[in-house]
XYZ file of C-alpha atoms in Angstrom:
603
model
C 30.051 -40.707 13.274
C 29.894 -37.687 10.563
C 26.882 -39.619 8.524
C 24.975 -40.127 12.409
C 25.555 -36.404 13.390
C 24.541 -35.385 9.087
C 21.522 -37.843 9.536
C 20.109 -36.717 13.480
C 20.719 -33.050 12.177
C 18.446 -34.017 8.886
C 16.009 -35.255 11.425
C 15.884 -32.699 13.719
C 15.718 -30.137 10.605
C 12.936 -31.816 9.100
C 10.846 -32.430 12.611
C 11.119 -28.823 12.359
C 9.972 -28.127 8.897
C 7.124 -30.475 9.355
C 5.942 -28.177 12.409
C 6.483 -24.756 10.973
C 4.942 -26.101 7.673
C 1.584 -26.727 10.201
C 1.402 -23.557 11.677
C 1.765 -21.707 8.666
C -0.715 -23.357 6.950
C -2.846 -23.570 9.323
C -2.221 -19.999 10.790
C -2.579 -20.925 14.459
C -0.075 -18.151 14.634
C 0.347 -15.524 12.941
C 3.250 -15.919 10.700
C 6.153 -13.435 12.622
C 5.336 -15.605 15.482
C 5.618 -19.127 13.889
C 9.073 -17.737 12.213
C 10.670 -16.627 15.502
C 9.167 -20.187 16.481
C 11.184 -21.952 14.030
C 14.255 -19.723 14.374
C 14.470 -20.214 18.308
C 13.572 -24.382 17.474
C 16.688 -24.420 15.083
C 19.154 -22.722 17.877
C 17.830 -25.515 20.609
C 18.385 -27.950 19.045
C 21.585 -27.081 17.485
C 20.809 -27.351 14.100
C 22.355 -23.156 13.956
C 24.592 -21.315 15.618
C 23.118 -17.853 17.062
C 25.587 -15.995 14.685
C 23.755 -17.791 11.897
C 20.209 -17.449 13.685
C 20.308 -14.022 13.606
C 21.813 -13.066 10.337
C 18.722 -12.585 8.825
C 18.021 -9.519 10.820
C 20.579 -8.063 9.409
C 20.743 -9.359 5.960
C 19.866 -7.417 3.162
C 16.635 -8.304 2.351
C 15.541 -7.093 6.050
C 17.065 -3.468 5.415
C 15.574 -3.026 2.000
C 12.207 -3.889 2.886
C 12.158 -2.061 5.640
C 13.902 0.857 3.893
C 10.826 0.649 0.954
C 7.823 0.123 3.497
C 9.561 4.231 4.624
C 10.118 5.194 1.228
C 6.177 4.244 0.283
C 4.987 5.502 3.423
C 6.664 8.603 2.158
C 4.791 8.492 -1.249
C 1.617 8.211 0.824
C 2.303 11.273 2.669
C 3.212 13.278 0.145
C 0.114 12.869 -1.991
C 2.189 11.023 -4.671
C 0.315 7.817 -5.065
C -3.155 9.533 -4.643
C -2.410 11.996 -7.166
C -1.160 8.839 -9.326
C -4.220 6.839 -8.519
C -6.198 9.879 -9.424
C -4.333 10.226 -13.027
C -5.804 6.589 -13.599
C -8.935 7.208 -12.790
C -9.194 10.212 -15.255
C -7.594 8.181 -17.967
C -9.636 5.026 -18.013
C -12.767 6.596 -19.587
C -16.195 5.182 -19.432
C -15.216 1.802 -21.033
C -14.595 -1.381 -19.616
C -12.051 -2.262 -22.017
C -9.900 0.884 -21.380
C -9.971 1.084 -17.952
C -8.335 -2.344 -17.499
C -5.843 -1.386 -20.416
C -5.045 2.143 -18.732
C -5.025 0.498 -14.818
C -2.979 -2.303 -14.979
C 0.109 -0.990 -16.786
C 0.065 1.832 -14.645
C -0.791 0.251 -11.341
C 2.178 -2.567 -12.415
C 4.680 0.600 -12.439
C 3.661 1.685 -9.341
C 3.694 -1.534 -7.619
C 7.435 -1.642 -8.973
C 8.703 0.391 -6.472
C 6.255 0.437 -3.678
C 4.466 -2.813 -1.801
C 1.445 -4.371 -3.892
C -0.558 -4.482 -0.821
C -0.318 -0.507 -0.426
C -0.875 0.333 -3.929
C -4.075 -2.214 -4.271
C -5.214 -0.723 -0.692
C -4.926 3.016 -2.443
C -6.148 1.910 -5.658
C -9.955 -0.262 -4.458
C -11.604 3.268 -3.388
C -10.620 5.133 -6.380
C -11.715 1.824 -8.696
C -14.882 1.937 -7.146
C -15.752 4.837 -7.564
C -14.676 4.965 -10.917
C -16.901 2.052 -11.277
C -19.712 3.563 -9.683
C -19.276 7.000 -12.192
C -18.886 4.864 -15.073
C -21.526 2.201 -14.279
C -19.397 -0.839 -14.470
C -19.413 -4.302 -12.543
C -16.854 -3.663 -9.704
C -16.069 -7.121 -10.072
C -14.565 -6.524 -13.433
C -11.424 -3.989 -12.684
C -10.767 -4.583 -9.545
C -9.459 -8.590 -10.553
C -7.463 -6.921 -13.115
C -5.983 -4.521 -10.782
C -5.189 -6.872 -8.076
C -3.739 -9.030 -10.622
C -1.597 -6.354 -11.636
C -0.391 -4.913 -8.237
C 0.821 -8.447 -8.145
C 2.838 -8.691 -11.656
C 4.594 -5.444 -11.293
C 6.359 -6.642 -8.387
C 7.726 -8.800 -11.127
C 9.466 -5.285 -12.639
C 12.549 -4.854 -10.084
C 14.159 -7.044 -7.494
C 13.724 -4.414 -4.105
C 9.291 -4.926 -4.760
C 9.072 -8.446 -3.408
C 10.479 -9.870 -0.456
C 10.937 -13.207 -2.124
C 12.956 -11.652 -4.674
C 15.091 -10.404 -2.305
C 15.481 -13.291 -0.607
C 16.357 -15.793 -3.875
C 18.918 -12.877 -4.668
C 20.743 -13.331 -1.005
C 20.699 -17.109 -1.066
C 22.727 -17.127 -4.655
C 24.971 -14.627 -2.697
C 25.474 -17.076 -0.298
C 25.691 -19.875 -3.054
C 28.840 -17.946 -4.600
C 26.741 -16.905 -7.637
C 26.842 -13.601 -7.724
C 24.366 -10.154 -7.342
C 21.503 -9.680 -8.839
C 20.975 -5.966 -10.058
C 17.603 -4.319 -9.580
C 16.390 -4.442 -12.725
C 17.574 -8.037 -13.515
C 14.065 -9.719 -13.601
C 12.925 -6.873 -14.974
C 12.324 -8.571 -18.779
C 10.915 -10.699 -17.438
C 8.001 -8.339 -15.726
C 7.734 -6.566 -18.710
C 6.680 -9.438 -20.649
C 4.382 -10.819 -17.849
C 2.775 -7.240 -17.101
C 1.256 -6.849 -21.243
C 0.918 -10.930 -21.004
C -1.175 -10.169 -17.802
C -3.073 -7.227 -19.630
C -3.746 -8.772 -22.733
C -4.963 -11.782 -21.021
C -7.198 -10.085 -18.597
C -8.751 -7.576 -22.056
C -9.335 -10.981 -24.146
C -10.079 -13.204 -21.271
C -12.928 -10.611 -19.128
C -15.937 -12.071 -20.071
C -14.723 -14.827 -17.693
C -15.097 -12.264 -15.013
C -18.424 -11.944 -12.796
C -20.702 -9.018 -13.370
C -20.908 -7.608 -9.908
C -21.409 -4.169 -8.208
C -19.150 -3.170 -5.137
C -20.492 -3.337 -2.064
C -22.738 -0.160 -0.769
C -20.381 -0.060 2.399
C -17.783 1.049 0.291
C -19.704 3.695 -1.760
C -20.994 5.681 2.135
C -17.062 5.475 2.981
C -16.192 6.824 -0.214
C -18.180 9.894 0.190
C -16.607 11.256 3.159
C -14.583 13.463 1.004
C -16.927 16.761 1.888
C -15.912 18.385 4.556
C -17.208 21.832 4.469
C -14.857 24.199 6.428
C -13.369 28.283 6.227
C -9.581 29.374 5.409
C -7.997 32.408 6.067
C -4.922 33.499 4.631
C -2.308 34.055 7.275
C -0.538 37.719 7.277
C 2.822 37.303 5.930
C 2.404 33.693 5.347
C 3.769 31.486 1.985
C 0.322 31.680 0.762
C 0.060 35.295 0.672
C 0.182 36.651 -3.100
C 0.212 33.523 -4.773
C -2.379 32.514 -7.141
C -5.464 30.557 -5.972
C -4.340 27.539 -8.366
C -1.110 27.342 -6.434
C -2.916 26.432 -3.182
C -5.193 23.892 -5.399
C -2.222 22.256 -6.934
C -0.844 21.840 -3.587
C -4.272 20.492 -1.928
C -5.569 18.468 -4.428
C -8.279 17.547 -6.732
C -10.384 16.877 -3.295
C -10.100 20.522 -2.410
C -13.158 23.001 -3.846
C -14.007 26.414 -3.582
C -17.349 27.538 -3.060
C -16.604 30.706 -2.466
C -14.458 33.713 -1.911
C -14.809 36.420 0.959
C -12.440 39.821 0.688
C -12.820 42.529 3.102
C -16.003 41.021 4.622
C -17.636 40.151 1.158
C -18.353 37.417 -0.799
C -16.405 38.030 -4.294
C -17.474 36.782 -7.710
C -14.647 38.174 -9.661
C -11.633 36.220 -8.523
C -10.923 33.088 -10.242
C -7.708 30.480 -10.557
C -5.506 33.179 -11.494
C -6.272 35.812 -8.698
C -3.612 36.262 -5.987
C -4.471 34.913 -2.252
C -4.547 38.271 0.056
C -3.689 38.309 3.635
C -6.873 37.763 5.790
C -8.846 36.315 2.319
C -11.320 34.025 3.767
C -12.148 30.547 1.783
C -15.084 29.106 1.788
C -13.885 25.037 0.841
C -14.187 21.672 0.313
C -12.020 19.506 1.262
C -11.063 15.600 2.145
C -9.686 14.283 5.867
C -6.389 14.074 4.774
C -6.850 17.295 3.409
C -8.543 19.527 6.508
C -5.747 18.031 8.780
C -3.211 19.388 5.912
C -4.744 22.811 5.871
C -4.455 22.908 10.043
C -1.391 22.248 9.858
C 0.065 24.508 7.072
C 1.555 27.678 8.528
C 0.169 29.757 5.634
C -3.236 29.025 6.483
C -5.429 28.901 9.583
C -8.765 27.455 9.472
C -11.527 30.876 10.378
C -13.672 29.125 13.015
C -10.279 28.410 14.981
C -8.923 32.388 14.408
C -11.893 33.693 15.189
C -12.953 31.573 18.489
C -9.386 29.754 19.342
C -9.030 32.150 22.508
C -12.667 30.692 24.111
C -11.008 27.309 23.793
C -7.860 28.069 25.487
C -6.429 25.809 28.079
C -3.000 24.296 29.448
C -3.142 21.160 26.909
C -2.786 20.702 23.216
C -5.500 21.461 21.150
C -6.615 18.695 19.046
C -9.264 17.683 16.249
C -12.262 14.837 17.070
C -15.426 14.009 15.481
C -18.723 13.937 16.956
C -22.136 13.198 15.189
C -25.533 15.033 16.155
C -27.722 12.240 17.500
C -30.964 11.678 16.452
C -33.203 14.438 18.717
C -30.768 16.192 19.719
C -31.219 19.921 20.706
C -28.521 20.872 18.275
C -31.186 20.061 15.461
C -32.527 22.545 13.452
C -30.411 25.336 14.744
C -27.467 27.099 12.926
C -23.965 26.972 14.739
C -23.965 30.977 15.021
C -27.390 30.691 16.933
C -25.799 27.534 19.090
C -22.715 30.326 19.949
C -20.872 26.899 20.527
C -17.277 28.402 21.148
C -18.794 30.254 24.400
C -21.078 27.583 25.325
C -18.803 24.329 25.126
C -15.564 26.438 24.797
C -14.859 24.223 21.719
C -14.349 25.363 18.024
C -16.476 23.959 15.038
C -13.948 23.676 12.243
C -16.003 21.813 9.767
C -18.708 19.991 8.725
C -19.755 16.832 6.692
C -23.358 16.207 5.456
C -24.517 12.921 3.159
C -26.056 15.448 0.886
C -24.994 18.734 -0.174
C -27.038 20.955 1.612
C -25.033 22.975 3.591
C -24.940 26.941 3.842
C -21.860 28.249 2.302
C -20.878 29.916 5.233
C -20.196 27.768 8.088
C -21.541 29.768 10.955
C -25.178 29.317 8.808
C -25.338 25.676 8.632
C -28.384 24.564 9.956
C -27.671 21.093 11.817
C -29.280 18.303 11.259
C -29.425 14.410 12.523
C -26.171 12.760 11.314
C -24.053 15.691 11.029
C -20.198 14.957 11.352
C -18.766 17.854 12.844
C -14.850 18.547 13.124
C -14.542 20.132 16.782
C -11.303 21.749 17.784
C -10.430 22.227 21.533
C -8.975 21.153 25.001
C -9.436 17.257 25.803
C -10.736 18.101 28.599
C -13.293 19.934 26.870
C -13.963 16.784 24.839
C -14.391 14.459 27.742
C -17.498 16.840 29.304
C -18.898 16.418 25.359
C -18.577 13.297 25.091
C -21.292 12.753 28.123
C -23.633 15.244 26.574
C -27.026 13.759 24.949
C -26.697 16.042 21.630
C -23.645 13.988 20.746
C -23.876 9.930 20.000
C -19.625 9.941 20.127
C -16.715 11.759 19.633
C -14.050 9.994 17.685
C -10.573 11.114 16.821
C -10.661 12.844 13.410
C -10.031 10.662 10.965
C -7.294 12.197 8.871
C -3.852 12.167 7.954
C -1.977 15.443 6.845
C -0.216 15.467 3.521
C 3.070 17.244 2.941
C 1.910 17.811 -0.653
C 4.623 20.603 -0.793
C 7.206 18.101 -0.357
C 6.258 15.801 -3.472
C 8.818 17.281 -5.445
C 11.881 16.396 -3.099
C 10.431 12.896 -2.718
C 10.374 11.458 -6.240
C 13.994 13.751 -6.185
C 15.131 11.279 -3.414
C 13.438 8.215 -4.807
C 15.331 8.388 -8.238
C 18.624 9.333 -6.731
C 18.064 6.476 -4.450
C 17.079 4.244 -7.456
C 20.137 5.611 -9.064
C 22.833 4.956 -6.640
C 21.636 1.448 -6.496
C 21.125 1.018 -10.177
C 25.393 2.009 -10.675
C 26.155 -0.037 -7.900
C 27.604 3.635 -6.204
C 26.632 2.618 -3.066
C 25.331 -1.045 -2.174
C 21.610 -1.089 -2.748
C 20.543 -2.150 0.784
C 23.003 0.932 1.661
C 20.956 3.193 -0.911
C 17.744 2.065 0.030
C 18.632 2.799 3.781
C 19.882 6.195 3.342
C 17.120 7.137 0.981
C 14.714 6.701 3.769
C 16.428 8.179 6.401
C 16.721 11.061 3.653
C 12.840 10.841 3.882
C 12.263 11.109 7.116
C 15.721 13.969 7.704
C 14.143 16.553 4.988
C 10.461 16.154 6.587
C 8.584 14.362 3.635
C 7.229 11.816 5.940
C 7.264 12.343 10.104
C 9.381 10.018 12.363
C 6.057 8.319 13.714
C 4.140 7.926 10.378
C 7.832 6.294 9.165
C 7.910 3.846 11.968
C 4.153 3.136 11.096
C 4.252 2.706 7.907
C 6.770 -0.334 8.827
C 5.031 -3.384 8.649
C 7.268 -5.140 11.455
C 5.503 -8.627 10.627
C 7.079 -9.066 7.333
C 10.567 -7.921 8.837
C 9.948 -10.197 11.711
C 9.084 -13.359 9.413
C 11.716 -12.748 6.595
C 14.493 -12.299 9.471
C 13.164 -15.584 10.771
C 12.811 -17.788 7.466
C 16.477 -16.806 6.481
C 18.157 -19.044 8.732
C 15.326 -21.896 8.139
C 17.146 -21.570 4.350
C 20.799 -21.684 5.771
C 19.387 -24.671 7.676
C 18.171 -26.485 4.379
C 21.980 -26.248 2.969
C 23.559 -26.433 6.220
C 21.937 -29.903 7.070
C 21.958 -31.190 3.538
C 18.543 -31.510 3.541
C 18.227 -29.196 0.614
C 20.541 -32.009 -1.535
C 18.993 -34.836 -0.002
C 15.733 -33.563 -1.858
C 17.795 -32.200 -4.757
C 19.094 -35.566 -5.680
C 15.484 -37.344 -5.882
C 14.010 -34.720 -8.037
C 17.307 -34.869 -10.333
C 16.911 -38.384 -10.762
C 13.062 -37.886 -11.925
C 14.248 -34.563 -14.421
C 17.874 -35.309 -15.311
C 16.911 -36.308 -19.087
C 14.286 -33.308 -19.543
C 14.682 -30.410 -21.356
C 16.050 -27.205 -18.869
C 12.944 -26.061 -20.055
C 11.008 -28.224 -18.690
C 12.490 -28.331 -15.663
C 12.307 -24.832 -14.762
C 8.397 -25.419 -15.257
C 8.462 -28.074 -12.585
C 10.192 -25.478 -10.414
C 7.966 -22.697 -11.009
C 5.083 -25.000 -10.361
C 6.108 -26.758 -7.016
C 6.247 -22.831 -5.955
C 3.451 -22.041 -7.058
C 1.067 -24.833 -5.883
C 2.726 -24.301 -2.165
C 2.290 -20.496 -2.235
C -0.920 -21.302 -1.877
C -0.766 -22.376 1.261
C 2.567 -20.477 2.538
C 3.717 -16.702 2.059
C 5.865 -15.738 -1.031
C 8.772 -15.717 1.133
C 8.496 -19.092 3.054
C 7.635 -20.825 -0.111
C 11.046 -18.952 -1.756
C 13.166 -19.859 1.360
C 12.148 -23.907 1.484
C 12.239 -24.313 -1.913
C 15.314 -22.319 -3.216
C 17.935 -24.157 -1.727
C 16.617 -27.126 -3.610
C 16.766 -25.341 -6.524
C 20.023 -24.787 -5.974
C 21.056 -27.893 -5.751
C 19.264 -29.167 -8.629
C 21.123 -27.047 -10.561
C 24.167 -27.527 -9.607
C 23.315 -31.489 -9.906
C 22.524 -31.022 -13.381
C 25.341 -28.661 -14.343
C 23.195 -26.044 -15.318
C 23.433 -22.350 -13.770
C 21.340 -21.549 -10.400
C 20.075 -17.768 -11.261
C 17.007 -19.179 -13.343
C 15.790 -21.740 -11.199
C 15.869 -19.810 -8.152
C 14.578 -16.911 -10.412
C 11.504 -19.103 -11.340
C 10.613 -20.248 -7.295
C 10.740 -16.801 -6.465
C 8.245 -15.963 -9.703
C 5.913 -18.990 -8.829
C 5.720 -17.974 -5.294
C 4.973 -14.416 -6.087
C 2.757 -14.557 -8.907
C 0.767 -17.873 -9.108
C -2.859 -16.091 -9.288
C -4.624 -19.472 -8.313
C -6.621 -18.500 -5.225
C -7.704 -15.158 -3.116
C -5.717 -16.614 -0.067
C -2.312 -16.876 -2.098
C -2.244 -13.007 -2.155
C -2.914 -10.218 0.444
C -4.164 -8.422 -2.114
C -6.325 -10.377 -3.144
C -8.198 -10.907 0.084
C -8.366 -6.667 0.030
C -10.588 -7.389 -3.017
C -12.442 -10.066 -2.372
C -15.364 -8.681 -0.828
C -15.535 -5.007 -2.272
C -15.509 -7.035 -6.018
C -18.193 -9.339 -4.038
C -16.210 -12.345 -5.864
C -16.285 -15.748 -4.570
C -13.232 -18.589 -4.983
C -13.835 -20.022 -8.398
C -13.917 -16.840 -9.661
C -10.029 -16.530 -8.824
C -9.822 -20.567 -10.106
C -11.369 -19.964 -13.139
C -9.775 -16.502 -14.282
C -6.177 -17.513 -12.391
C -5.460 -20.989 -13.916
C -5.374 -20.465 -17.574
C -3.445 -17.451 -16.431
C -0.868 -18.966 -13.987
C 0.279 -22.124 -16.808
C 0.483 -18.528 -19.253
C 2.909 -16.739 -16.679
C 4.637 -20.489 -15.975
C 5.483 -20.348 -19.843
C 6.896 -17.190 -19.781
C 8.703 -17.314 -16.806
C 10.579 -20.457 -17.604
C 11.191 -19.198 -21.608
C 12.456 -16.062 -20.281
C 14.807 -17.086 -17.442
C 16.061 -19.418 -19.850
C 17.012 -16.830 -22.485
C 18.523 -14.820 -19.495
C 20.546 -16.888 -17.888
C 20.814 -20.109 -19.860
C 21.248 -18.715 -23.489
C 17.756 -20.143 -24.621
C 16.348 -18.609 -27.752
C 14.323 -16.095 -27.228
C 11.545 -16.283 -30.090
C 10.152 -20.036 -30.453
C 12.143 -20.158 -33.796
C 15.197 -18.618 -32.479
């Protein structure tokens, strides 16, 4: 009766893999969805418990993901990864060779810490532009970037979920913890395999120039707009290069107005004055930042704030000229636009740089984005007026630049609690970013948003699919085939097999699905063979995460695809050579970690 009730729950188990397996491949659903699916499937028909159907929402993998989506969100808002994206950018030259040998290192280090999605998502504007300055193919750092977004997840166990995920089932296997830097040899040695590779190997990459889309979104970077230097405000005294530290390398001064003149003599160096008017520069994320700092007030709104009074909010939206409009031609002191539409212009952007320095002498012309402050209901009379063609929320997001400081303070204590084992990592991941969100170096909202609930969702959900695999025996049902095929190789050569069977089904499947159904087996093979479980479950979670075979086996990878204009044997014929490179050096490595391989070939 115990082999008919082990044999129905195989067969329920697997009539449920076999479905999941189709809607993941085939996406029908997106992949939260099919999870919860699968989890719900497994409680019906009795295959788990609801204890063990909901563990995974609170396992540790769950927390610490969600706990590093806050903590990069944080980064974001700060201007920390910018600024590091901009540091790249400076330091790759002119040269194709140097910019993939300064980029991928760096990018790798950030991706340690942070989601490789983000960082490729921060890095493809900067790269392009880069690109553009330096007149090289798109086509040929952006690949090499992607690629290593994708390796330096590789560098600690908290920066993939699939990691964290092979680390919880060997918890649950009675092997052990994994620290957070125990894979990292392991990413070390694939990151400068990756970089070498990709500086030997780029011929093999297209020559192809970033799409022109790209290049008009990049230049919206030139909002012209006044500052004023609040009375008694944190501004007041301090040098000029303070305020530009704090802003920016998107924030420029054209020019500097003291007791209603324009000054020549004040550079860098020369203290900010109360009532000092600015005459800037600056980015979206930028303008909002400046709106918002208590130090500053932008002119247009201290001047003519009073004529756009009212009993809500005030608020920031775009609105472009339209083509004939009466607005044409005519400067926005002439328009007297506060006492006309009772709304403030705060700034302006232009394609090309000719716009008055002073903001009340700007001429307007068709296509002009300007930044209106004012009531919304104010906005909604605008909107139905024939100068305007729409009015769009402004498109910014403030930085806490100020803040920087106290976040990478918070980061490494975080990093450091969980290094010593002080406090349990999920623990120190949690608190360092509730510590984020408590000292104000990212809002509650932006926190929450920066949360990408679908990879919570679906890693919550494919944790009991894994406890399912062992629970049903499924997982050393398949174990004891594959043993019988392997038992007389070399552990070498088994942990290839591993590392491929992951990385073929990535492919297909997330990092995390393809850790969670193939782990378990892993598991078991090892355990068949009498060999110890860390590197084989090490080397799924590697071939999942890292197998650089196709642009649909990485997000970020589809983020590049059509900026770098590539097509799919471009990723085939680059990522193969590549992927049997990183199989070798996964395998030797988790063999000289775990298994007391040699390291050197003549070890």
């Amino acid at each position: 009766m115990h082999f008919d009730h082990a044999l129905w729950s195989q067969i329920l188990f697997g009539l449920i893999l076999i479905g999941g397996l189709y809607l993941f491949i085939t996406e029908k659903l997106r992949i939260d969805i099919t999870a919860m699916l699968i989890l719900a499937a497994l409680v019906f028909t009795g295959v788990l418990d609801s204890r063990q159907a909901l563990s995974g929402f609170s396992s540790e993998p769950a927390i610490i993901v969600v706990a590093v989506f806050v903590i990069s969100g944080a980064l974001g808002a700060t201007g920390i990864s910018e600024r590091l994206g901009s540091l790249v950018e400076r330091l790759s030259g002119h040269s194709e060779g140097r910019t993939i040998a300064v980029v991928m290192p760096i990018v790798a280090v950030l991706s340690s810490f942070t989601h490789h999605v983000m960082v490729t998502a921060m890095m493809l504007p900067l790269l392009l532009r880069h690109a553009r300055k330096s007149k090289l193919p798109a086509s040929r750092v952006l690949m090499p970037m992607s690629l290593a977004a994708s390796l330096g997840t590789t560098l600690t166990l908290i920066s993939a979920p699939a990691f964290l995920l092979a680390n919880d089932m060997l918890q649950r296997a009675g092997v052990g913890n994994m620290g957070i830097f125990a894979i990292t040899p392991i990413g070390i040695a694939l990151v400068v395999l990756g970089t070498v590779y990709m500086l030997l190997a780029r011929w093999l990459l297209p020559k192809r120039s970033g799409g022109r889309a790209s290049e008009d979104y990049l230049r919206l970077d030139r909002y012209r707009t006044e500052l004023r230097i609040v009375r008694e405000g944190h501004w007041c005294t301090r040098p000029l290069s303070d305020l530009q530290k704090a802003l920016g390398e998107h924030f420029r001064l054209r020019g500097w107005i003291r007791d209603g003149r324009q000054r020549d003599d004040l550079g860098v160096s020369s203290p900010l004055l109360a009532d000092d008017v600015l005459l800037v520069e600056a980015a979206a994320d930028e303008l909002l930042s400046l709106h918002d700092d208590a130090g500053l007030d932008l002119n247009a709104i201290t001047r003519f704030g009073h004529l756009a009074s009212g009993e809500s909010t005030p608020q920031l939206v775009q609105a472009v000229v339209a083509p004939g409009s009466e607005f044409i031609g005519r400067s926005i002191r002439e328009l007297d636009f506060a006492r006309r539409f009772h709304t403030v212009i705060a700034g302006i952007w232009r394609r090309n740089e000719g716009v008055a320095n002073h903001l009340a002498d700007a001429r307007l012309q068709e296509g002009d984005l300007l930044v209106l402050w004012g009531q919304t209901e104010r906005f909604a009379e605008l909107a139905t007026h024939h100068g305007f063609l729409m009015l769009v929320p402004f498109a910014g997001e403030a930085k806490r630049r100020l803040r920087a400081p106290l976040t990478l303070t918070i980061l490494g204590l975080t990093v450091l609690a969980a290094v010593t084992e002080w406090i349990d990592a999920p623990l120190a991941f949690l608190f360092g970013a509730v510590a984020m969100v408590a000292t104000g170096c990212i809002d509650v909202e932006r926190a929450y948003r920066s949360i990408d609930v679908r990879i919570f969702t679906m890693i919550a959900g494919v944790i009991p699919l894994g406890i399912a695999m062992e629970q049903t025996g499924t997982a050393d049902l398949l174990a004891n085939g594959l043993s019988h095929l392997v038992s007389q190789w070399p552990p070498l050569a088994i942990l290839l097999v591993v590392f491929a069977l992951a990385a073929l089904l990535t492919q297909i499947m997330s990092d995390s699905a393809t850790t969670v159904l193939l782990g378990p087996i892993a598991i078991a093979l090892a355990q068949m063979l009498g060999l110890p479980p860390t590197p084989f479950v090490v080397c799924t979670a590697l071939g999942a995460v890292v197998a650089f075979l196709t642009p649909i086996g990485h997000h970020g990878n589809l983020l590049i695809l059509g900026p770098g204009q590539y097509r799919f044997s471009d990723f085939l014929r680059i990522g193969l050579p590549l992927t049997i490179l990183i199989g070798l050096v996964s395998a030797w490595m988790a063999r000289w970690l775990w298994m007391q391989g040699p390291l050197l070939p003549f070890g």
